[in-house]
Amino acid sequence: MSLKGEKAVVCGAGGFIGGHLVKSLLENGVDVIRAVDVKPLDEWYQVTDGVENLALDLKDQESCHVAAKSATLVYQLAADMGGMGFIENNKALCMLSVLTNTHMLIAAKDAGAKRFFYASSACVYNGEKQTNPDVVALKESDAYPALPEDGYGWEKLFSERMCRHFEEDFGLVARVARFHNVYGPHGTWNGGREKAPAAICRKVIEAKRAGKHEIEIWGTGHQTRSFMYIDDCVLGTQMIMDSHIDEPINLGSSELVTINQLVDIVEEIAGVRLERKYNLTAPKGVNGRNSDNTMILDRLGWEPTTRLREGMEKTYRWIEGEIERGASGK
């Protein structure tokens, strides 16, 4: 990897994806000089030794200059976000992440960074293309004409445009990946910000432990999604950062399942069958979404390959261990 030896800062390093990314970069010879997150260090999901770990609010411009100092690579993953239960009910908080992205772009430019990676989201895609569970996979051009997820999706789409214009106007090479539903160990599994794979694992584990063989599912269960395992996410992130891909690109699995099928997988892992109670008033997001991986296969000759059953087994066992040791999961 040609990024070997570069000096990187990871923003959002105390979060799920950021914590994994720091470790993967170091394993691949990138010098992570700094890891930054708004949370106090004792609340980080993973803390890596030998890295300057800082608790900073990156909505503040001066904090962004501290974070970017001496860095040649900036990975901007910091955002106020969570699963559908969070982003549908906290649109203003999600929009405020634009401050973090704006200030980190300015700080990266002022620090003379060579490259800037921005973690965007599949929530940028036009909602009218996601009304049917029998989806046509979303290709990159489907973000326009714009009708993204209200709040969170608009912020992501706007920040993608900022990255584009900072490259055009200031020469800061920007790489943008649209993450599709990342899951895996060392992520949020409780407290309201967790996403569907972790939430379903937790619910199945709790039902099994309590002997109460039922589970609440948000929506009809017919909603369709693809889910990308964390190892594929961090590998793809580094490949995209190291690439010549100037436009936003999908980074997601193309293995489509319904939420009911996701529950089937977790029940099979757990060795239980649960009665399903459907909460039709709960946040459920779009009816269908999948990643069209034509571009990433063409540009990188690669796409996420971890099968959902394999990744969910690892995720389930990790959450099960956390619950057994009495962790809160937030």
PDB file of N, CA and C in Angstrom, residues 112-200:
ATOM      1  N   GLY A 112      -1.631  21.327   5.248  1.00  0.00           N
ATOM      2  CA  GLY A 112      -0.902  20.811   4.091  1.00  0.00           C
ATOM      3  C   GLY A 112      -1.070  19.321   3.883  1.00  0.00           C
ATOM      4  N   ALA A 113      -2.195  18.763   4.363  1.00  0.00           N
ATOM      5  CA  ALA A 113      -2.432  17.327   4.199  1.00  0.00           C
ATOM      6  C   ALA A 113      -2.508  16.966   2.719  1.00  0.00           C
ATOM      7  N   LYS A 114      -2.060  15.753   2.392  1.00  0.00           N
ATOM      8  CA  LYS A 114      -2.081  15.290   1.011  1.00  0.00           C
ATOM      9  C   LYS A 114      -3.461  14.776   0.606  1.00  0.00           C
ATOM     10  N   ARG A 115      -4.118  14.072   1.543  1.00  0.00           N
ATOM     11  CA  ARG A 115      -5.388  13.423   1.219  1.00  0.00           C
ATOM     12  C   ARG A 115      -6.367  13.515   2.388  1.00  0.00           C
ATOM     13  N   PHE A 116      -7.648  13.551   2.023  1.00  0.00           N
ATOM     14  CA  PHE A 116      -8.730  13.669   3.002  1.00  0.00           C
ATOM     15  C   PHE A 116      -9.770  12.623   2.651  1.00  0.00           C
ATOM     16  N   PHE A 117     -10.073  11.742   3.609  1.00  0.00           N
ATOM     17  CA  PHE A 117     -11.114  10.732   3.400  1.00  0.00           C
ATOM     18  C   PHE A 117     -12.358  11.143   4.163  1.00  0.00           C
ATOM     19  N   TYR A 118     -13.501  11.095   3.466  1.00  0.00           N
ATOM     20  CA  TYR A 118     -14.767  11.424   4.113  1.00  0.00           C
ATOM     21  C   TYR A 118     -15.701  10.217   4.096  1.00  0.00           C
ATOM     22  N   ALA A 119     -16.174   9.841   5.272  1.00  0.00           N
ATOM     23  CA  ALA A 119     -17.111   8.728   5.408  1.00  0.00           C
ATOM     24  C   ALA A 119     -18.528   9.239   5.208  1.00  0.00           C
ATOM     25  N   SER A 120     -19.048   9.040   4.006  1.00  0.00           N
ATOM     26  CA  SER A 120     -20.429   9.395   3.712  1.00  0.00           C
ATOM     27  C   SER A 120     -21.316   8.176   3.969  1.00  0.00           C
ATOM     28  N   SER A 121     -22.524   8.202   3.450  1.00  0.00           N
ATOM     29  CA  SER A 121     -23.504   7.171   3.806  1.00  0.00           C
ATOM     30  C   SER A 121     -24.447   6.892   2.651  1.00  0.00           C
ATOM     31  N   ALA A 122     -24.992   5.679   2.632  1.00  0.00           N
ATOM     32  CA  ALA A 122     -26.038   5.338   1.667  1.00  0.00           C
ATOM     33  C   ALA A 122     -27.302   6.147   1.896  1.00  0.00           C
ATOM     34  N   CYS A 123     -27.390   6.838   3.034  1.00  0.00           N
ATOM     35  CA  CYS A 123     -28.548   7.703   3.298  1.00  0.00           C
ATOM     36  C   CYS A 123     -28.593   8.916   2.375  1.00  0.00           C
ATOM     37  N   VAL A 124     -27.548   9.129   1.565  1.00  0.00           N
ATOM     38  CA  VAL A 124     -27.580  10.243   0.600  1.00  0.00           C
ATOM     39  C   VAL A 124     -28.497   9.938  -0.576  1.00  0.00           C
ATOM     40  N   TYR A 125     -28.887   8.689  -0.768  1.00  0.00           N
ATOM     41  CA  TYR A 125     -29.594   8.328  -1.997  1.00  0.00           C
ATOM     42  C   TYR A 125     -31.046   8.791  -2.001  1.00  0.00           C
ATOM     43  N   ASN A 126     -31.523   9.057  -3.221  1.00  0.00           N
ATOM     44  CA  ASN A 126     -32.874   9.553  -3.446  1.00  0.00           C
ATOM     45  C   ASN A 126     -33.903   8.578  -2.879  1.00  0.00           C
ATOM     46  N   GLY A 127     -34.729   9.075  -1.944  1.00  0.00           N
ATOM     47  CA  GLY A 127     -35.704   8.230  -1.270  1.00  0.00           C
ATOM     48  C   GLY A 127     -36.716   7.596  -2.197  1.00  0.00           C
ATOM     49  N   GLU A 128     -37.018   8.248  -3.323  1.00  0.00           N
ATOM     50  CA  GLU A 128     -37.999   7.700  -4.257  1.00  0.00           C
ATOM     51  C   GLU A 128     -37.502   6.432  -4.935  1.00  0.00           C
ATOM     52  N   LYS A 129     -36.200   6.186  -4.874  1.00  0.00           N
ATOM     53  CA  LYS A 129     -35.636   4.958  -5.440  1.00  0.00           C
ATOM     54  C   LYS A 129     -35.555   3.828  -4.409  1.00  0.00           C
ATOM     55  N   GLN A 130     -36.130   4.057  -3.209  1.00  0.00           N
ATOM     56  CA  GLN A 130     -36.001   3.089  -2.122  1.00  0.00           C
ATOM     57  C   GLN A 130     -37.344   2.786  -1.461  1.00  0.00           C
ATOM     58  N   THR A 131     -38.424   2.861  -2.252  1.00  0.00           N
ATOM     59  CA  THR A 131     -39.769   2.678  -1.705  1.00  0.00           C
ATOM     60  C   THR A 131     -40.237   1.233  -1.756  1.00  0.00           C
ATOM     61  N   ASN A 132     -39.535   0.379  -2.498  1.00  0.00           N
ATOM     62  CA  ASN A 132     -39.958  -0.999  -2.704  1.00  0.00           C
ATOM     63  C   ASN A 132     -38.920  -1.951  -2.126  1.00  0.00           C
ATOM     64  N   PRO A 133     -39.349  -2.935  -1.300  1.00  0.00           N
ATOM     65  CA  PRO A 133     -38.381  -3.914  -0.790  1.00  0.00           C
ATOM     66  C   PRO A 133     -37.679  -4.694  -1.896  1.00  0.00           C
ATOM     67  N   ASP A 134     -38.341  -4.874  -3.048  1.00  0.00           N
ATOM     68  CA  ASP A 134     -37.712  -5.549  -4.191  1.00  0.00           C
ATOM     69  C   ASP A 134     -36.889  -4.515  -4.963  1.00  0.00           C
ATOM     70  N   VAL A 135     -35.734  -4.186  -4.401  1.00  0.00           N
ATOM     71  CA  VAL A 135     -34.988  -3.018  -4.855  1.00  0.00           C
ATOM     72  C   VAL A 135     -34.172  -3.299  -6.104  1.00  0.00           C
ATOM     73  N   VAL A 136     -33.931  -2.240  -6.855  1.00  0.00           N
ATOM     74  CA  VAL A 136     -32.838  -2.213  -7.817  1.00  0.00           C
ATOM     75  C   VAL A 136     -31.662  -1.586  -7.070  1.00  0.00           C
ATOM     76  N   ALA A 137     -30.518  -2.269  -7.048  1.00  0.00           N
ATOM     77  CA  ALA A 137     -29.370  -1.785  -6.273  1.00  0.00           C
ATOM     78  C   ALA A 137     -29.005  -0.365  -6.677  1.00  0.00           C
ATOM     79  N   LEU A 138     -28.616   0.425  -5.688  1.00  0.00           N
ATOM     80  CA  LEU A 138     -28.336   1.846  -5.902  1.00  0.00           C
ATOM     81  C   LEU A 138     -26.939   2.053  -6.478  1.00  0.00           C
ATOM     82  N   LYS A 139     -26.881   2.688  -7.642  1.00  0.00           N
ATOM     83  CA  LYS A 139     -25.590   3.065  -8.204  1.00  0.00           C
ATOM     84  C   LYS A 139     -25.299   4.515  -7.822  1.00  0.00           C
ATOM     85  N   GLU A 140     -24.045   4.906  -7.931  1.00  0.00           N
ATOM     86  CA  GLU A 140     -23.601   6.196  -7.410  1.00  0.00           C
ATOM     87  C   GLU A 140     -24.383   7.379  -7.972  1.00  0.00           C
ATOM     88  N   SER A 141     -24.784   7.318  -9.213  1.00  0.00           N
ATOM     89  CA  SER A 141     -25.508   8.425  -9.831  1.00  0.00           C
ATOM     90  C   SER A 141     -26.921   8.596  -9.279  1.00  0.00           C
ATOM     91  N   ASP A 142     -27.411   7.601  -8.517  1.00  0.00           N
ATOM     92  CA  ASP A 142     -28.767   7.673  -7.984  1.00  0.00           C
ATOM     93  C   ASP A 142     -28.909   8.674  -6.836  1.00  0.00           C
ATOM     94  N   ALA A 143     -27.814   9.320  -6.447  1.00  0.00           N
ATOM     95  CA  ALA A 143     -27.914  10.361  -5.415  1.00  0.00           C
ATOM     96  C   ALA A 143     -28.569  11.628  -5.959  1.00  0.00           C
ATOM     97  N   TYR A 144     -28.633  11.747  -7.279  1.00  0.00           N
ATOM     98  CA  TYR A 144     -29.216  12.938  -7.908  1.00  0.00           C
ATOM     99  C   TYR A 144     -30.263  12.530  -8.926  1.00  0.00           C
ATOM    100  N   PRO A 145     -31.373  13.283  -9.063  1.00  0.00           N
ATOM    101  CA  PRO A 145     -31.709  14.498  -8.316  1.00  0.00           C
ATOM    102  C   PRO A 145     -31.870  14.195  -6.828  1.00  0.00           C
ATOM    103  N   ALA A 146     -31.453  15.154  -6.008  1.00  0.00           N
ATOM    104  CA  ALA A 146     -31.284  14.906  -4.583  1.00  0.00           C
ATOM    105  C   ALA A 146     -32.616  14.817  -3.835  1.00  0.00           C
ATOM    106  N   LEU A 147     -32.775  13.733  -3.084  1.00  0.00           N
ATOM    107  CA  LEU A 147     -33.858  13.575  -2.128  1.00  0.00           C
ATOM    108  C   LEU A 147     -33.391  12.590  -1.050  1.00  0.00           C
ATOM    109  N   PRO A 148     -32.327  12.966  -0.292  1.00  0.00           N
ATOM    110  CA  PRO A 148     -31.734  12.037   0.677  1.00  0.00           C
ATOM    111  C   PRO A 148     -32.561  11.925   1.950  1.00  0.00           C
ATOM    112  N   GLU A 149     -32.116  11.030   2.841  1.00  0.00           N
ATOM    113  CA  GLU A 149     -32.719  10.904   4.170  1.00  0.00           C
ATOM    114  C   GLU A 149     -32.708  12.277   4.835  1.00  0.00           C
ATOM    115  N   ASP A 150     -33.866  12.678   5.366  1.00  0.00           N
ATOM    116  CA  ASP A 150     -33.970  14.014   5.953  1.00  0.00           C
ATOM    117  C   ASP A 150     -33.017  14.145   7.140  1.00  0.00           C
ATOM    118  N   GLY A 151     -32.346  15.278   7.225  1.00  0.00           N
ATOM    119  CA  GLY A 151     -31.385  15.505   8.309  1.00  0.00           C
ATOM    120  C   GLY A 151     -30.053  14.867   7.995  1.00  0.00           C
ATOM    121  N   TYR A 152     -29.851  13.633   8.461  1.00  0.00           N
ATOM    122  CA  TYR A 152     -28.576  12.928   8.331  1.00  0.00           C
ATOM    123  C   TYR A 152     -28.122  12.814   6.874  1.00  0.00           C
ATOM    124  N   GLY A 153     -29.023  12.407   5.985  1.00  0.00           N
ATOM    125  CA  GLY A 153     -28.656  12.232   4.584  1.00  0.00           C
ATOM    126  C   GLY A 153     -28.308  13.536   3.883  1.00  0.00           C
ATOM    127  N   TRP A 154     -29.056  14.598   4.196  1.00  0.00           N
ATOM    128  CA  TRP A 154     -28.754  15.904   3.603  1.00  0.00           C
ATOM    129  C   TRP A 154     -27.377  16.401   4.040  1.00  0.00           C
ATOM    130  N   GLU A 155     -27.065  16.208   5.317  1.00  0.00           N
ATOM    131  CA  GLU A 155     -25.749  16.639   5.814  1.00  0.00           C
ATOM    132  C   GLU A 155     -24.639  15.890   5.097  1.00  0.00           C
ATOM    133  N   LYS A 156     -24.814  14.596   4.902  1.00  0.00           N
ATOM    134  CA  LYS A 156     -23.802  13.798   4.221  1.00  0.00           C
ATOM    135  C   LYS A 156     -23.632  14.240   2.764  1.00  0.00           C
ATOM    136  N   LEU A 157     -24.749  14.481   2.082  1.00  0.00           N
ATOM    137  CA  LEU A 157     -24.666  14.871   0.678  1.00  0.00           C
ATOM    138  C   LEU A 157     -24.008  16.241   0.522  1.00  0.00           C
ATOM    139  N   PHE A 158     -24.374  17.173   1.400  1.00  0.00           N
ATOM    140  CA  PHE A 158     -23.750  18.492   1.362  1.00  0.00           C
ATOM    141  C   PHE A 158     -22.243  18.398   1.608  1.00  0.00           C
ATOM    142  N   SER A 159     -21.845  17.581   2.566  1.00  0.00           N
ATOM    143  CA  SER A 159     -20.418  17.448   2.881  1.00  0.00           C
ATOM    144  C   SER A 159     -19.650  16.770   1.765  1.00  0.00           C
ATOM    145  N   GLU A 160     -20.303  15.855   1.037  1.00  0.00           N
ATOM    146  CA  GLU A 160     -19.666  15.299  -0.162  1.00  0.00           C
ATOM    147  C   GLU A 160     -19.307  16.410  -1.151  1.00  0.00           C
ATOM    148  N   ARG A 161     -20.237  17.347  -1.338  1.00  0.00           N
ATOM    149  CA  ARG A 161     -19.990  18.449  -2.273  1.00  0.00           C
ATOM    150  C   ARG A 161     -18.848  19.339  -1.784  1.00  0.00           C
ATOM    151  N   MET A 162     -18.777  19.552  -0.478  1.00  0.00           N
ATOM    152  CA  MET A 162     -17.662  20.343   0.061  1.00  0.00           C
ATOM    153  C   MET A 162     -16.333  19.675  -0.254  1.00  0.00           C
ATOM    154  N   CYS A 163     -16.268  18.359  -0.083  1.00  0.00           N
ATOM    155  CA  CYS A 163     -15.027  17.644  -0.399  1.00  0.00           C
ATOM    156  C   CYS A 163     -14.644  17.864  -1.859  1.00  0.00           C
ATOM    157  N   ARG A 164     -15.629  17.750  -2.727  1.00  0.00           N
ATOM    158  CA  ARG A 164     -15.374  17.953  -4.158  1.00  0.00           C
ATOM    159  C   ARG A 164     -14.802  19.342  -4.426  1.00  0.00           C
ATOM    160  N   HIS A 165     -15.393  20.360  -3.821  1.00  0.00           N
ATOM    161  CA  HIS A 165     -14.966  21.720  -4.112  1.00  0.00           C
ATOM    162  C   HIS A 165     -13.651  22.084  -3.433  1.00  0.00           C
ATOM    163  N   PHE A 166     -13.345  21.479  -2.288  1.00  0.00           N
ATOM    164  CA  PHE A 166     -12.036  21.697  -1.677  1.00  0.00           C
ATOM    165  C   PHE A 166     -10.938  21.104  -2.554  1.00  0.00           C
ATOM    166  N   GLU A 167     -11.237  19.988  -3.228  1.00  0.00           N
ATOM    167  CA  GLU A 167     -10.247  19.433  -4.153  1.00  0.00           C
ATOM    168  C   GLU A 167     -10.104  20.334  -5.379  1.00  0.00           C
ATOM    169  N   GLU A 168     -11.231  20.781  -5.932  1.00  0.00           N
ATOM    170  CA  GLU A 168     -11.184  21.614  -7.132  1.00  0.00           C
ATOM    171  C   GLU A 168     -10.528  22.971  -6.872  1.00  0.00           C
ATOM    172  N   ASP A 169     -10.859  23.578  -5.737  1.00  0.00           N
ATOM    173  CA  ASP A 169     -10.419  24.958  -5.486  1.00  0.00           C
ATOM    174  C   ASP A 169      -9.080  25.046  -4.763  1.00  0.00           C
ATOM    175  N   PHE A 170      -8.799  24.050  -3.904  1.00  0.00           N
ATOM    176  CA  PHE A 170      -7.602  24.148  -3.054  1.00  0.00           C
ATOM    177  C   PHE A 170      -6.597  23.016  -3.271  1.00  0.00           C
ATOM    178  N   GLY A 171      -6.944  22.031  -4.081  1.00  0.00           N
ATOM    179  CA  GLY A 171      -5.999  20.952  -4.366  1.00  0.00           C
ATOM    180  C   GLY A 171      -5.889  19.896  -3.289  1.00  0.00           C
ATOM    181  N   LEU A 172      -6.801  19.911  -2.306  1.00  0.00           N
ATOM    182  CA  LEU A 172      -6.800  18.872  -1.275  1.00  0.00           C
ATOM    183  C   LEU A 172      -7.463  17.633  -1.861  1.00  0.00           C
ATOM    184  N   VAL A 173      -6.687  16.592  -2.098  1.00  0.00           N
ATOM    185  CA  VAL A 173      -7.225  15.377  -2.711  1.00  0.00           C
ATOM    186  C   VAL A 173      -8.230  14.742  -1.751  1.00  0.00           C
ATOM    187  N   ALA A 174      -9.482  14.622  -2.202  1.00  0.00           N
ATOM    188  CA  ALA A 174     -10.556  14.118  -1.344  1.00  0.00           C
ATOM    189  C   ALA A 174     -11.089  12.803  -1.888  1.00  0.00           C
ATOM    190  N   ARG A 175     -11.298  11.865  -0.987  1.00  0.00           N
ATOM    191  CA  ARG A 175     -11.883  10.569  -1.326  1.00  0.00           C
ATOM    192  C   ARG A 175     -13.136  10.375  -0.478  1.00  0.00           C
ATOM    193  N   VAL A 176     -14.223   9.965  -1.121  1.00  0.00           N
ATOM    194  CA  VAL A 176     -15.514   9.855  -0.444  1.00  0.00           C
ATOM    195  C   VAL A 176     -16.073   8.455  -0.659  1.00  0.00           C
ATOM    196  N   ALA A 177     -16.386   7.761   0.439  1.00  0.00           N
ATOM    197  CA  ALA A 177     -17.026   6.447   0.362  1.00  0.00           C
ATOM    198  C   ALA A 177     -18.402   6.524   1.013  1.00  0.00           C
ATOM    199  N   ARG A 178     -19.377   5.959   0.330  1.00  0.00           N
ATOM    200  CA  ARG A 178     -20.727   5.883   0.884  1.00  0.00           C
ATOM    201  C   ARG A 178     -20.897   4.535   1.578  1.00  0.00           C
ATOM    202  N   PHE A 179     -20.767   4.542   2.906  1.00  0.00           N
ATOM    203  CA  PHE A 179     -20.872   3.321   3.698  1.00  0.00           C
ATOM    204  C   PHE A 179     -22.316   2.812   3.688  1.00  0.00           C
ATOM    205  N   HIS A 180     -22.461   1.492   3.552  1.00  0.00           N
ATOM    206  CA  HIS A 180     -23.762   0.838   3.634  1.00  0.00           C
ATOM    207  C   HIS A 180     -23.798  -0.064   4.868  1.00  0.00           C
ATOM    208  N   ASN A 181     -24.472   0.386   5.921  1.00  0.00           N
ATOM    209  CA  ASN A 181     -24.821  -0.464   7.076  1.00  0.00           C
ATOM    210  C   ASN A 181     -23.666  -1.342   7.570  1.00  0.00           C
ATOM    211  N   VAL A 182     -22.732  -0.721   8.256  1.00  0.00           N
ATOM    212  CA  VAL A 182     -21.558  -1.425   8.764  1.00  0.00           C
ATOM    213  C   VAL A 182     -21.890  -2.065  10.119  1.00  0.00           C
ATOM    214  N   TYR A 183     -21.433  -3.302  10.315  1.00  0.00           N
ATOM    215  CA  TYR A 183     -21.691  -4.000  11.576  1.00  0.00           C
ATOM    216  C   TYR A 183     -20.471  -4.824  11.963  1.00  0.00           C
ATOM    217  N   GLY A 184     -20.465  -5.297  13.204  1.00  0.00           N
ATOM    218  CA  GLY A 184     -19.381  -6.149  13.670  1.00  0.00           C
ATOM    219  C   GLY A 184     -19.092  -5.932  15.141  1.00  0.00           C
ATOM    220  N   PRO A 185     -18.104  -6.646  15.691  1.00  0.00           N
ATOM    221  CA  PRO A 185     -17.733  -6.494  17.102  1.00  0.00           C
ATOM    222  C   PRO A 185     -17.205  -5.090  17.402  1.00  0.00           C
ATOM    223  N   HIS A 186     -17.244  -4.728  18.674  1.00  0.00           N
ATOM    224  CA  HIS A 186     -16.763  -3.437  19.182  1.00  0.00           C
ATOM    225  C   HIS A 186     -17.603  -2.276  18.667  1.00  0.00           C
ATOM    226  N   GLY A 187     -18.893  -2.534  18.479  1.00  0.00           N
ATOM    227  CA  GLY A 187     -19.826  -1.488  18.062  1.00  0.00           C
ATOM    228  C   GLY A 187     -20.914  -1.273  19.098  1.00  0.00           C
ATOM    229  N   THR A 188     -21.772  -0.304  18.853  1.00  0.00           N
ATOM    230  CA  THR A 188     -22.897  -0.014  19.737  1.00  0.00           C
ATOM    231  C   THR A 188     -23.952  -1.108  19.601  1.00  0.00           C
ATOM    232  N   TRP A 189     -24.415  -1.644  20.728  1.00  0.00           N
ATOM    233  CA  TRP A 189     -25.462  -2.672  20.664  1.00  0.00           C
ATOM    234  C   TRP A 189     -26.630  -2.380  21.621  1.00  0.00           C
ATOM    235  N   ASN A 190     -26.605  -1.236  22.251  1.00  0.00           N
ATOM    236  CA  ASN A 190     -27.653  -0.880  23.202  1.00  0.00           C
ATOM    237  C   ASN A 190     -27.692   0.638  23.347  1.00  0.00           C
ATOM    238  N   GLY A 191     -28.808   1.176  23.847  1.00  0.00           N
ATOM    239  CA  GLY A 191     -28.855   2.582  24.217  1.00  0.00           C
ATOM    240  C   GLY A 191     -29.535   3.512  23.239  1.00  0.00           C
ATOM    241  N   GLY A 192     -29.983   3.009  22.072  1.00  0.00           N
ATOM    242  CA  GLY A 192     -30.728   3.848  21.150  1.00  0.00           C
ATOM    243  C   GLY A 192     -30.003   4.230  19.878  1.00  0.00           C
ATOM    244  N   ARG A 193     -28.672   4.069  19.833  1.00  0.00           N
ATOM    245  CA  ARG A 193     -27.916   4.410  18.619  1.00  0.00           C
ATOM    246  C   ARG A 193     -27.499   3.175  17.821  1.00  0.00           C
ATOM    247  N   GLU A 194     -27.819   2.004  18.324  1.00  0.00           N
ATOM    248  CA  GLU A 194     -27.398   0.772  17.653  1.00  0.00           C
ATOM    249  C   GLU A 194     -28.164   0.562  16.343  1.00  0.00           C
ATOM    250  N   LYS A 195     -27.517  -0.148  15.418  1.00  0.00           N
ATOM    251  CA  LYS A 195     -28.136  -0.464  14.133  1.00  0.00           C
ATOM    252  C   LYS A 195     -28.732  -1.870  14.177  1.00  0.00           C
ATOM    253  N   ALA A 196     -29.459  -2.206  13.109  1.00  0.00           N
ATOM    254  CA  ALA A 196     -30.276  -3.420  13.116  1.00  0.00           C
ATOM    255  C   ALA A 196     -29.514  -4.704  13.460  1.00  0.00           C
ATOM    256  N   PRO A 197     -28.339  -4.985  12.868  1.00  0.00           N
ATOM    257  CA  PRO A 197     -27.681  -6.258  13.205  1.00  0.00           C
ATOM    258  C   PRO A 197     -27.378  -6.394  14.698  1.00  0.00           C
ATOM    259  N   ALA A 198     -26.844  -5.336  15.300  1.00  0.00           N
ATOM    260  CA  ALA A 198     -26.525  -5.394  16.727  1.00  0.00           C
ATOM    261  C   ALA A 198     -27.792  -5.419  17.580  1.00  0.00           C
ATOM    262  N   ALA A 199     -28.798  -4.639  17.200  1.00  0.00           N
ATOM    263  CA  ALA A 199     -30.045  -4.600  17.960  1.00  0.00           C
ATOM    264  C   ALA A 199     -30.714  -5.965  17.971  1.00  0.00           C
ATOM    265  N   ILE A 200     -30.735  -6.632  16.822  1.00  0.00           N
ATOM    266  CA  ILE A 200     -31.376  -7.946  16.745  1.00  0.00           C
ATOM    267  C   ILE A 200     -30.580  -8.978  17.533  1.00  0.00           C
TER     268      ILE A 200
END
